PDB file of C-alpha atoms and ligand atoms in Angstrom:
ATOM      1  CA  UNK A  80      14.748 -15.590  -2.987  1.00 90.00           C
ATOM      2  CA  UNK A  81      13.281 -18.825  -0.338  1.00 95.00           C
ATOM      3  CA  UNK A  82      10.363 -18.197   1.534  1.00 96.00           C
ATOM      4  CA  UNK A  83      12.943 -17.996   4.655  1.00 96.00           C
ATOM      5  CA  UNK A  84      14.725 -15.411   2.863  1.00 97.00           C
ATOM      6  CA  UNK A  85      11.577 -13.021   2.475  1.00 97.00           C
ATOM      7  CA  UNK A  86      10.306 -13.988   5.979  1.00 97.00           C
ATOM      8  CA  UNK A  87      14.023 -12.552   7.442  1.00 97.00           C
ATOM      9  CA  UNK A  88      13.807  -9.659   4.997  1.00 98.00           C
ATOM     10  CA  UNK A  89      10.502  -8.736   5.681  1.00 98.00           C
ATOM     11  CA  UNK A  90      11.167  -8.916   9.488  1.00 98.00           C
ATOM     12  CA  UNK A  91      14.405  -6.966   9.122  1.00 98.00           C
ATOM     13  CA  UNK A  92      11.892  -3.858   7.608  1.00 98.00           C
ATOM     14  CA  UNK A  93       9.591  -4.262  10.821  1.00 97.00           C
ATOM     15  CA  UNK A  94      12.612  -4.250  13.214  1.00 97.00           C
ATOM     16  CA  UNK A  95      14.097  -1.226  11.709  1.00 97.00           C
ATOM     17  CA  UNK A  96      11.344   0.655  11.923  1.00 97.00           C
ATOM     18  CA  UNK A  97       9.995  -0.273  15.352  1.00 95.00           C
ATOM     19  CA  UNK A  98      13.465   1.600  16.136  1.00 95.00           C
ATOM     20  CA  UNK A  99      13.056   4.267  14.006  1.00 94.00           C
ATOM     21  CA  UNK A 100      13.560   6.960  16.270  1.00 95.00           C
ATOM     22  CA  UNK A 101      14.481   9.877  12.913  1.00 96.00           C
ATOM     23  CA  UNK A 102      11.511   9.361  11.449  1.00 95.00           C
ATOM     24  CA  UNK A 103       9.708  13.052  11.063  1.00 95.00           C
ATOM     25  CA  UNK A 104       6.244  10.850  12.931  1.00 97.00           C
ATOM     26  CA  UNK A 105       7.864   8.848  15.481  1.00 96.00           C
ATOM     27  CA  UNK A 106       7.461  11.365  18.587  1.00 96.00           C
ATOM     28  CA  UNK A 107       3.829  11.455  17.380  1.00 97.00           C
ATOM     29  CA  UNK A 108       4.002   7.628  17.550  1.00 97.00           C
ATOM     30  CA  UNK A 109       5.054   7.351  21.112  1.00 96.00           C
ATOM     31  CA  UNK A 110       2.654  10.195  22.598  1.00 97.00           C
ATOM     32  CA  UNK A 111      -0.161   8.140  21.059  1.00 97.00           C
ATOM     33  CA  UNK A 112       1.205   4.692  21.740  1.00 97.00           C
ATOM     34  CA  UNK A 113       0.973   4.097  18.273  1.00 98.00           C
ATOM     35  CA  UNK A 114       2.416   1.255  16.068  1.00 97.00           C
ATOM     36  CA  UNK A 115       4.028   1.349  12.368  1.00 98.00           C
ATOM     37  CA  UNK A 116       2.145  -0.238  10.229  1.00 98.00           C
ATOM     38  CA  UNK A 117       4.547  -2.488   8.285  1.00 98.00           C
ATOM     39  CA  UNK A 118       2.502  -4.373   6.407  1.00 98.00           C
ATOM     40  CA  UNK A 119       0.434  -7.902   6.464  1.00 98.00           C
ATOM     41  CA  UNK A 120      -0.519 -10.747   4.005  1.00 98.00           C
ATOM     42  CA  UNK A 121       1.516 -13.264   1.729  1.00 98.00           C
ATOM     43  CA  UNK A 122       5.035 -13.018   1.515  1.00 98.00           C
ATOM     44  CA  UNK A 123       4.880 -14.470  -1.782  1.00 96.00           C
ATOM     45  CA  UNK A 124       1.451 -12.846  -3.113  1.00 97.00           C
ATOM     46  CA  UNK A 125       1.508 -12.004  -6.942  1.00 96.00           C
ATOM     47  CA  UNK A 126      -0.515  -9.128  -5.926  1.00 97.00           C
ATOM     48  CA  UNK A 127       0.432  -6.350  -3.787  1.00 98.00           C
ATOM     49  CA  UNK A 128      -1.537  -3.547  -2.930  1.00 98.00           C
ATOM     50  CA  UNK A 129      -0.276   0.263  -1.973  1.00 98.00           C
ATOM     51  CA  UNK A 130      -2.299   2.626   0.493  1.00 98.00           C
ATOM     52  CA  UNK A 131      -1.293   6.040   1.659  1.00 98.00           C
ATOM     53  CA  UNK A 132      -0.998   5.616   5.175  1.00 98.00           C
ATOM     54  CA  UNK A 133      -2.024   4.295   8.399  1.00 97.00           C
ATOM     55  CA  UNK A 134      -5.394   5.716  10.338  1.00 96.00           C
ATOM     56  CA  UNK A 135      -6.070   5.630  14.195  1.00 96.00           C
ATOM     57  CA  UNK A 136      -7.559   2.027  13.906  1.00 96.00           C
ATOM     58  CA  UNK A 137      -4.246   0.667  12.152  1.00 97.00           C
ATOM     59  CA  UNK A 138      -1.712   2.284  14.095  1.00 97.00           C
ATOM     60  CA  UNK A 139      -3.276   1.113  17.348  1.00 97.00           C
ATOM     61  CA  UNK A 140      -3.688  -2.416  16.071  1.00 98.00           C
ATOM     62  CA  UNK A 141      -0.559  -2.332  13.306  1.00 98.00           C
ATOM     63  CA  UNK A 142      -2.560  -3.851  10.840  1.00 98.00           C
ATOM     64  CA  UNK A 143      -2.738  -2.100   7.695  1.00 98.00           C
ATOM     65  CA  UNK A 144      -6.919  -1.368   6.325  1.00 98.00           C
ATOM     66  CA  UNK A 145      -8.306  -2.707   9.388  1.00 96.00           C
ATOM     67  CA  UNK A 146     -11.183   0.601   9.759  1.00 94.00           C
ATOM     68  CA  UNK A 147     -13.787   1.639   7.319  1.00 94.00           C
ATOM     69  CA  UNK A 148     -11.810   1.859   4.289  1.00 96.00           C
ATOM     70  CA  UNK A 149     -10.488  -1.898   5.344  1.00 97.00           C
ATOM     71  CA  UNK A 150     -14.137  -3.271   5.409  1.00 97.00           C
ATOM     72  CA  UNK A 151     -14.422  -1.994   1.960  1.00 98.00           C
ATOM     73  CA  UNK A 152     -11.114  -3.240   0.491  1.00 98.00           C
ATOM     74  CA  UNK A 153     -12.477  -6.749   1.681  1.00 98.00           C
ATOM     75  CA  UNK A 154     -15.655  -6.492   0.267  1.00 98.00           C
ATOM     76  CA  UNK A 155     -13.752  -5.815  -3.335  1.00 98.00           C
ATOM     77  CA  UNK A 156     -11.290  -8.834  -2.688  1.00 98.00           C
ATOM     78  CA  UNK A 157     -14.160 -10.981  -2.224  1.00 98.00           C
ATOM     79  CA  UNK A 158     -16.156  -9.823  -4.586  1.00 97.00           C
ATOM     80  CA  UNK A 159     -13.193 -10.987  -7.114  1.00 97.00           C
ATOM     81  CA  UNK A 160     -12.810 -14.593  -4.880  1.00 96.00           C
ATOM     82  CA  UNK A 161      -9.813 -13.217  -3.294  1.00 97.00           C
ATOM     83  CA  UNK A 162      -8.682 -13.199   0.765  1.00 96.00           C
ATOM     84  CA  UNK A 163      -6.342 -10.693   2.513  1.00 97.00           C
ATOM     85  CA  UNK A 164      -4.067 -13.845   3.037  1.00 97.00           C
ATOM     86  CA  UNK A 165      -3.927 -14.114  -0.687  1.00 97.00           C
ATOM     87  CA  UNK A 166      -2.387 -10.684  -1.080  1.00 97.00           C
ATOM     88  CA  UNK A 167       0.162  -8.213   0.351  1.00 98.00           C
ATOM     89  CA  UNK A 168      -1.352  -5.144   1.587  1.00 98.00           C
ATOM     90  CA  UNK A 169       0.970  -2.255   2.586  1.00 98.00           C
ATOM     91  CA  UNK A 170       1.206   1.801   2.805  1.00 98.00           C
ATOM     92  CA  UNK A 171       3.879   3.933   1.480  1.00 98.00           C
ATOM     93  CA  UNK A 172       3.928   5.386   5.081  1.00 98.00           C
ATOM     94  CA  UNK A 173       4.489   3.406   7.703  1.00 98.00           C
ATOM     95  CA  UNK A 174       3.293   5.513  10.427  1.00 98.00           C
ATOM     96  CA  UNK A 175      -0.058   7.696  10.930  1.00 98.00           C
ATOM     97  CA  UNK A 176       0.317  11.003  10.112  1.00 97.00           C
ATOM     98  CA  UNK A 177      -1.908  13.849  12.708  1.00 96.00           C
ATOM     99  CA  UNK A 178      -5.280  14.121  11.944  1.00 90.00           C
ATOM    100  CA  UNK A 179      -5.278  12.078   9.197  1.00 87.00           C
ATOM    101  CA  UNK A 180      -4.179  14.416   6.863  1.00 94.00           C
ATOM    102  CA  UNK A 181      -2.193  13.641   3.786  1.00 95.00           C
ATOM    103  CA  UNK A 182       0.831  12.257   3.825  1.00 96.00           C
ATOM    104  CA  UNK A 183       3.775  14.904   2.944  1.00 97.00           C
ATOM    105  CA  UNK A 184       6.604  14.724   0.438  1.00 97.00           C
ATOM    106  CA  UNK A 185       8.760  14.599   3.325  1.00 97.00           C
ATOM    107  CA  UNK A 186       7.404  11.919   4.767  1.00 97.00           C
ATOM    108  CA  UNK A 187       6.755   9.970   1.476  1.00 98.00           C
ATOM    109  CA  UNK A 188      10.445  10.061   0.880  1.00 97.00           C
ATOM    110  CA  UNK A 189      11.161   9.023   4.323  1.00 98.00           C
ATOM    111  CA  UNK A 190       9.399   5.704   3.877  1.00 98.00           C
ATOM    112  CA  UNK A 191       9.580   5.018   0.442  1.00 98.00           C
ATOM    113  CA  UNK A 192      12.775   3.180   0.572  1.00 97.00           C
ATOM    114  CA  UNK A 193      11.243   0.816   2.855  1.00 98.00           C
ATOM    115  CA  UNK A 194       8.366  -0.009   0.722  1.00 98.00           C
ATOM    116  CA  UNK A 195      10.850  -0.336  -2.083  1.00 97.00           C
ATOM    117  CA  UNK A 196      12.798  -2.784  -0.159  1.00 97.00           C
ATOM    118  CA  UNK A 197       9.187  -4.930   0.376  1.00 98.00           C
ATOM    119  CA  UNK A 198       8.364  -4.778  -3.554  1.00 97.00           C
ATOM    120  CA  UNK A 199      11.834  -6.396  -4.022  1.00 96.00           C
ATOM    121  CA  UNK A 200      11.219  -9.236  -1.339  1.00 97.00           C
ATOM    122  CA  UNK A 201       7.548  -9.661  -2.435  1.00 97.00           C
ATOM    123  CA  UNK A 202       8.456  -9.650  -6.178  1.00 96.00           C
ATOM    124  CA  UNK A 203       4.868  -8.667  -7.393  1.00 97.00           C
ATOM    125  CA  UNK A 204       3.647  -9.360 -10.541  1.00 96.00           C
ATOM    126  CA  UNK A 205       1.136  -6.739 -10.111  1.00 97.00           C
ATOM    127  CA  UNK A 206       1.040  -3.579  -7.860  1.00 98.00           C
ATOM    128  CA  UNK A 207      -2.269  -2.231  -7.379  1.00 98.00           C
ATOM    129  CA  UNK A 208      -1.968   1.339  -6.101  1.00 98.00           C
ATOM    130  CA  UNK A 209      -5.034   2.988  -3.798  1.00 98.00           C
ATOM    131  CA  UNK A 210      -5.230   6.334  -4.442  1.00 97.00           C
ATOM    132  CA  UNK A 211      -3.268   9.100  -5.868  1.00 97.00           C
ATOM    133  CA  UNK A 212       0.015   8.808  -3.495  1.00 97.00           C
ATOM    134  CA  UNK A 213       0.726   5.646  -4.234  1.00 97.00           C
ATOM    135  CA  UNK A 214      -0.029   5.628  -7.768  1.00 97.00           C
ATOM    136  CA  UNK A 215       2.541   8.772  -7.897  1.00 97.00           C
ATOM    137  CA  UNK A 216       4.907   7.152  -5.917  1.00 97.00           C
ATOM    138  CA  UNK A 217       5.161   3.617  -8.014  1.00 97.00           C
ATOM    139  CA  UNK A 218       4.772   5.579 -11.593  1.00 96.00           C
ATOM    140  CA  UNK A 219       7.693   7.980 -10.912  1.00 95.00           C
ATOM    141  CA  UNK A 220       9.790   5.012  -9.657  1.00 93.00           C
ATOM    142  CA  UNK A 221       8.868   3.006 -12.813  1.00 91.00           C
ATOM    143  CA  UNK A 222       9.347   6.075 -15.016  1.00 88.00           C
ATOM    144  CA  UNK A 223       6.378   5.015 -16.119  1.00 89.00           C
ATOM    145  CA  UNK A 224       5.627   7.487 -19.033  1.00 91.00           C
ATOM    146  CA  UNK A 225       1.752   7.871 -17.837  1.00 92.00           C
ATOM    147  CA  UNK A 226       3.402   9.228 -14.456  1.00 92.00           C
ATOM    148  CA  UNK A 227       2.012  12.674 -15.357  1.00 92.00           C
ATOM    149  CA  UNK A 228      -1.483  11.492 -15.461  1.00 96.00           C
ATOM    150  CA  UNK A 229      -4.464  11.941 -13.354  1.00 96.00           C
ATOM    151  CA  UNK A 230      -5.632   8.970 -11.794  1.00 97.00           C
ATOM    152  CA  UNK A 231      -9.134   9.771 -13.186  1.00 97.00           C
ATOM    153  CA  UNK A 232      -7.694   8.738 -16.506  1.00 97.00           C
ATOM    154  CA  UNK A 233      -5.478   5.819 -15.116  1.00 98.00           C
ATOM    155  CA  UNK A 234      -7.821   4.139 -12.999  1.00 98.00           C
ATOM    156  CA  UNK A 235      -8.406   0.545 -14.210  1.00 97.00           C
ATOM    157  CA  UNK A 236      -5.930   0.630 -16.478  1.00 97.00           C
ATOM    158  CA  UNK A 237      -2.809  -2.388 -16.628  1.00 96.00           C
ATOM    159  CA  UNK A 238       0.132  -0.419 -16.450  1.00 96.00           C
ATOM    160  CA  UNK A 239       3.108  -2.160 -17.852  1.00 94.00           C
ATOM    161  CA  UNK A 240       6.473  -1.729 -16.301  1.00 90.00           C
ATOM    162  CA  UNK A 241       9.590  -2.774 -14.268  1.00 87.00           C
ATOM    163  CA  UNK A 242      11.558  -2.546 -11.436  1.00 84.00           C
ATOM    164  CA  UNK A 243      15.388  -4.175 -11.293  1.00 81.00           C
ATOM    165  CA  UNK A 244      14.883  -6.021 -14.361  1.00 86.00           C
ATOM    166  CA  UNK A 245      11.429  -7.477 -12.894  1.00 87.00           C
ATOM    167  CA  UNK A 246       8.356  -7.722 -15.186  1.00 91.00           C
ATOM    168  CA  UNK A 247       5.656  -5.697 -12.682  1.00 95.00           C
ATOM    169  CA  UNK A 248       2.281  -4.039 -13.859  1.00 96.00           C
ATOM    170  CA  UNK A 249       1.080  -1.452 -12.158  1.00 97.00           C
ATOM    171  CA  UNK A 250      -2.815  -0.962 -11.720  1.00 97.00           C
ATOM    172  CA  UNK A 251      -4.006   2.239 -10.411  1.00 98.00           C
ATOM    173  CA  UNK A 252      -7.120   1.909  -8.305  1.00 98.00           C
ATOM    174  CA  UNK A 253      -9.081   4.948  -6.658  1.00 98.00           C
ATOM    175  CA  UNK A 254      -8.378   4.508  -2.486  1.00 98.00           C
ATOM    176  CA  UNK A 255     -11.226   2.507  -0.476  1.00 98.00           C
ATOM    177  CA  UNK A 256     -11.954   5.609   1.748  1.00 96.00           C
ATOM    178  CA  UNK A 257     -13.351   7.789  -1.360  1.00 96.00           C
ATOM    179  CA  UNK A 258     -16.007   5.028  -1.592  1.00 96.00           C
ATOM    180  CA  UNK A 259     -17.401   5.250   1.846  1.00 95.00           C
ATOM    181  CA  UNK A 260     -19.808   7.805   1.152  1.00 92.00           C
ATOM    182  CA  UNK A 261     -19.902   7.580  -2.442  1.00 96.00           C
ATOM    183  CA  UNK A 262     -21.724   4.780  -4.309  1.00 96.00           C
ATOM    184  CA  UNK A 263     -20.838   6.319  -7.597  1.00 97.00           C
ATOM    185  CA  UNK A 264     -16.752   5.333  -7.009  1.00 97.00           C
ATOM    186  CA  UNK A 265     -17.711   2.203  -4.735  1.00 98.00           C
ATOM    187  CA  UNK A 266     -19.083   0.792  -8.436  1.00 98.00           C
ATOM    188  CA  UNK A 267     -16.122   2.033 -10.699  1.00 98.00           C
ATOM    189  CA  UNK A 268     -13.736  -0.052  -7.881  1.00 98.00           C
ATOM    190  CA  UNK A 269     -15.878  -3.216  -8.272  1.00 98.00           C
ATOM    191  CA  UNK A 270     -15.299  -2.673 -11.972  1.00 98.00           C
ATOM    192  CA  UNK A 271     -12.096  -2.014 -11.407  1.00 98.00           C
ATOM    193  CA  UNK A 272     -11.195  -5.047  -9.485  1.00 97.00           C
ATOM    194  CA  UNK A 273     -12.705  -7.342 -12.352  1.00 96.00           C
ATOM    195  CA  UNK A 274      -9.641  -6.179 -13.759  1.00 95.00           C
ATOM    196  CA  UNK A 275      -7.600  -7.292 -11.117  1.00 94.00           C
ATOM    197  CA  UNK A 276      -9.673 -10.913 -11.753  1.00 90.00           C
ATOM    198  CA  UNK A 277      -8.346 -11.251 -15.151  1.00 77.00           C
ATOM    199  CA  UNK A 278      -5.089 -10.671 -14.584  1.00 77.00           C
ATOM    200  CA  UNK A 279      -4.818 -13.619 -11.434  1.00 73.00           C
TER     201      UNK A 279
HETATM  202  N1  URA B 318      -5.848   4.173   4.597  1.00 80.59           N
HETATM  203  C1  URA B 318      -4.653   3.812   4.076  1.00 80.59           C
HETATM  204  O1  URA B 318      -4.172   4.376   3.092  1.00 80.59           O
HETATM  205  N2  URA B 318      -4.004   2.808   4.657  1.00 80.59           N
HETATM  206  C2  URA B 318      -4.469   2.134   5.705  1.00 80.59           C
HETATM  207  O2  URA B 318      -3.802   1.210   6.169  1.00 80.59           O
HETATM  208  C3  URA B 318      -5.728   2.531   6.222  1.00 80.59           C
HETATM  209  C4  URA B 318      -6.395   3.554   5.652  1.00 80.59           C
END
C-alpha cells in the first residue's frame, strides 16, 4: 500500500466513525461533546501501540494518551529514544466509555473491526498491547496459543504471530495508568520497553 493509500484509508476510519450514530457510546458522545479518538502518529510506524480506551482528556481533545497515563507513555518512548511521531498509538475503543470504567465486550466488538482495519493499513511489525484488553483482543485474533495467559506472565515477552499472511509480533505491556501510583510497575515498563529497543 502508498503512503496516499494509508492516508485515504486511515481517513476513511475517522469519517466513519465521526458518523457513527449505532455505536452503543455515541449518545454519550454528543451529551458530552465528546470526540472519537481514532488514533494519531505514523502512518507507516513499525510499531503500533494498543490502549483500552479513551479518558475525559482524549475525548475532549481526540488525541489518544494525552492525560496522566499519556505523560507516562512518553516518558517510556523517550526513555528508549523514541517520539510519538515515530509510532502509531491507538485504542481498541474509539470512544470514552462513562466513568471511565472498563470497556465491555459489547463495546470491544463494536470497535474492533475498526482497529483491525488500522493494523492492516499500518502493517506493524510489532504491536505492543497496554494492558489486559488489548492484549486479549490481539492474542485471540492471532490465535495466538498464549491467548489464555495472564498478562503477569506475558508481559515483556515477543510474541510471535500473524495477521493476513503478515509477519507481526505481539508484545504485551502492562497499561501506563497502573504505573501512576505505583513505582513498582512504572520500573517493570521501563524494562519492558528495553525490549521494545531491541527489537527497532
Ligand atoms: N487510556 C487508554 O487506554 N487510552 C487512552 O487513549 C488514554 C488512556
Amino acid at each position: 500500500m502508498t503512503l496516499d493509500e494509508k492516508h485515504q484509508g486511515l481517513k476513511e476510519i475517522k469519517d466513519e466513525l465521526l458518523n457513527l450514530t449505532s455505536s452503543p457510546l455515541y449518545e454519550y458522545r454528543q451529551a458530552n461533546k465528546y470526540y472519537p479518538v481514532i488514533g494519531e502518529g505514523n502512518h507507516e510506524a513499525r510499531v503500533m501501540f494498543v490502549g483500552e480506551a479513551p479518558g475525559k482528556n482524549e475525548a475532549l481533545t481526540a488525541k489518544p494518551f494525552c492525560g496522566a497515563s499519556g505523560r507516562i507513555l512518553d516518558e517510556l518512548l523517550n526513555s528508549i529514544g523514541l517520539k510519538r511521531s515515530d509510532v502509531y498509538v491507538t485504542n481498541i475503543v474509539k470512544d470514552r466509555p462513562p466513568a471511565n470504567r472498563d470497556p465491555s465486550p459489547e463495546e470491544i466488538i463494536f470497535y474492533g473491526p475498526f482497529l483491525d482495519r488500522q493494523i492492516e493499513i499500518i502493517e506493524p511489525e510489532i504491536i505492543a498491547t497496554l494492558g489486559r484488553f488489548s492484549m486479549k483482543y490481539i492474542l485471540d485474533k492471532f490465535d495466538s496459543s498464549e491467548r489464555l495467559r495472564s498478562i503477569g506472565e506475558l508481559h515483556g515477552r515477543v510474541i510471535p504471530g500473524s495477521l493476513k499472511g503478515l509477519a507481526m509480533s505481539v508484545l504485551p505491556l502492562y497499561h501506563p495508568a497502573a504505573a501512576i501510583y505505583n513505582q513498582a510497575l512504572k520500573n517493570t515498563l521501563f524494562k519492558d520497553f528495553q525490549v521494545l529497543k531491541v527489537l527497532t
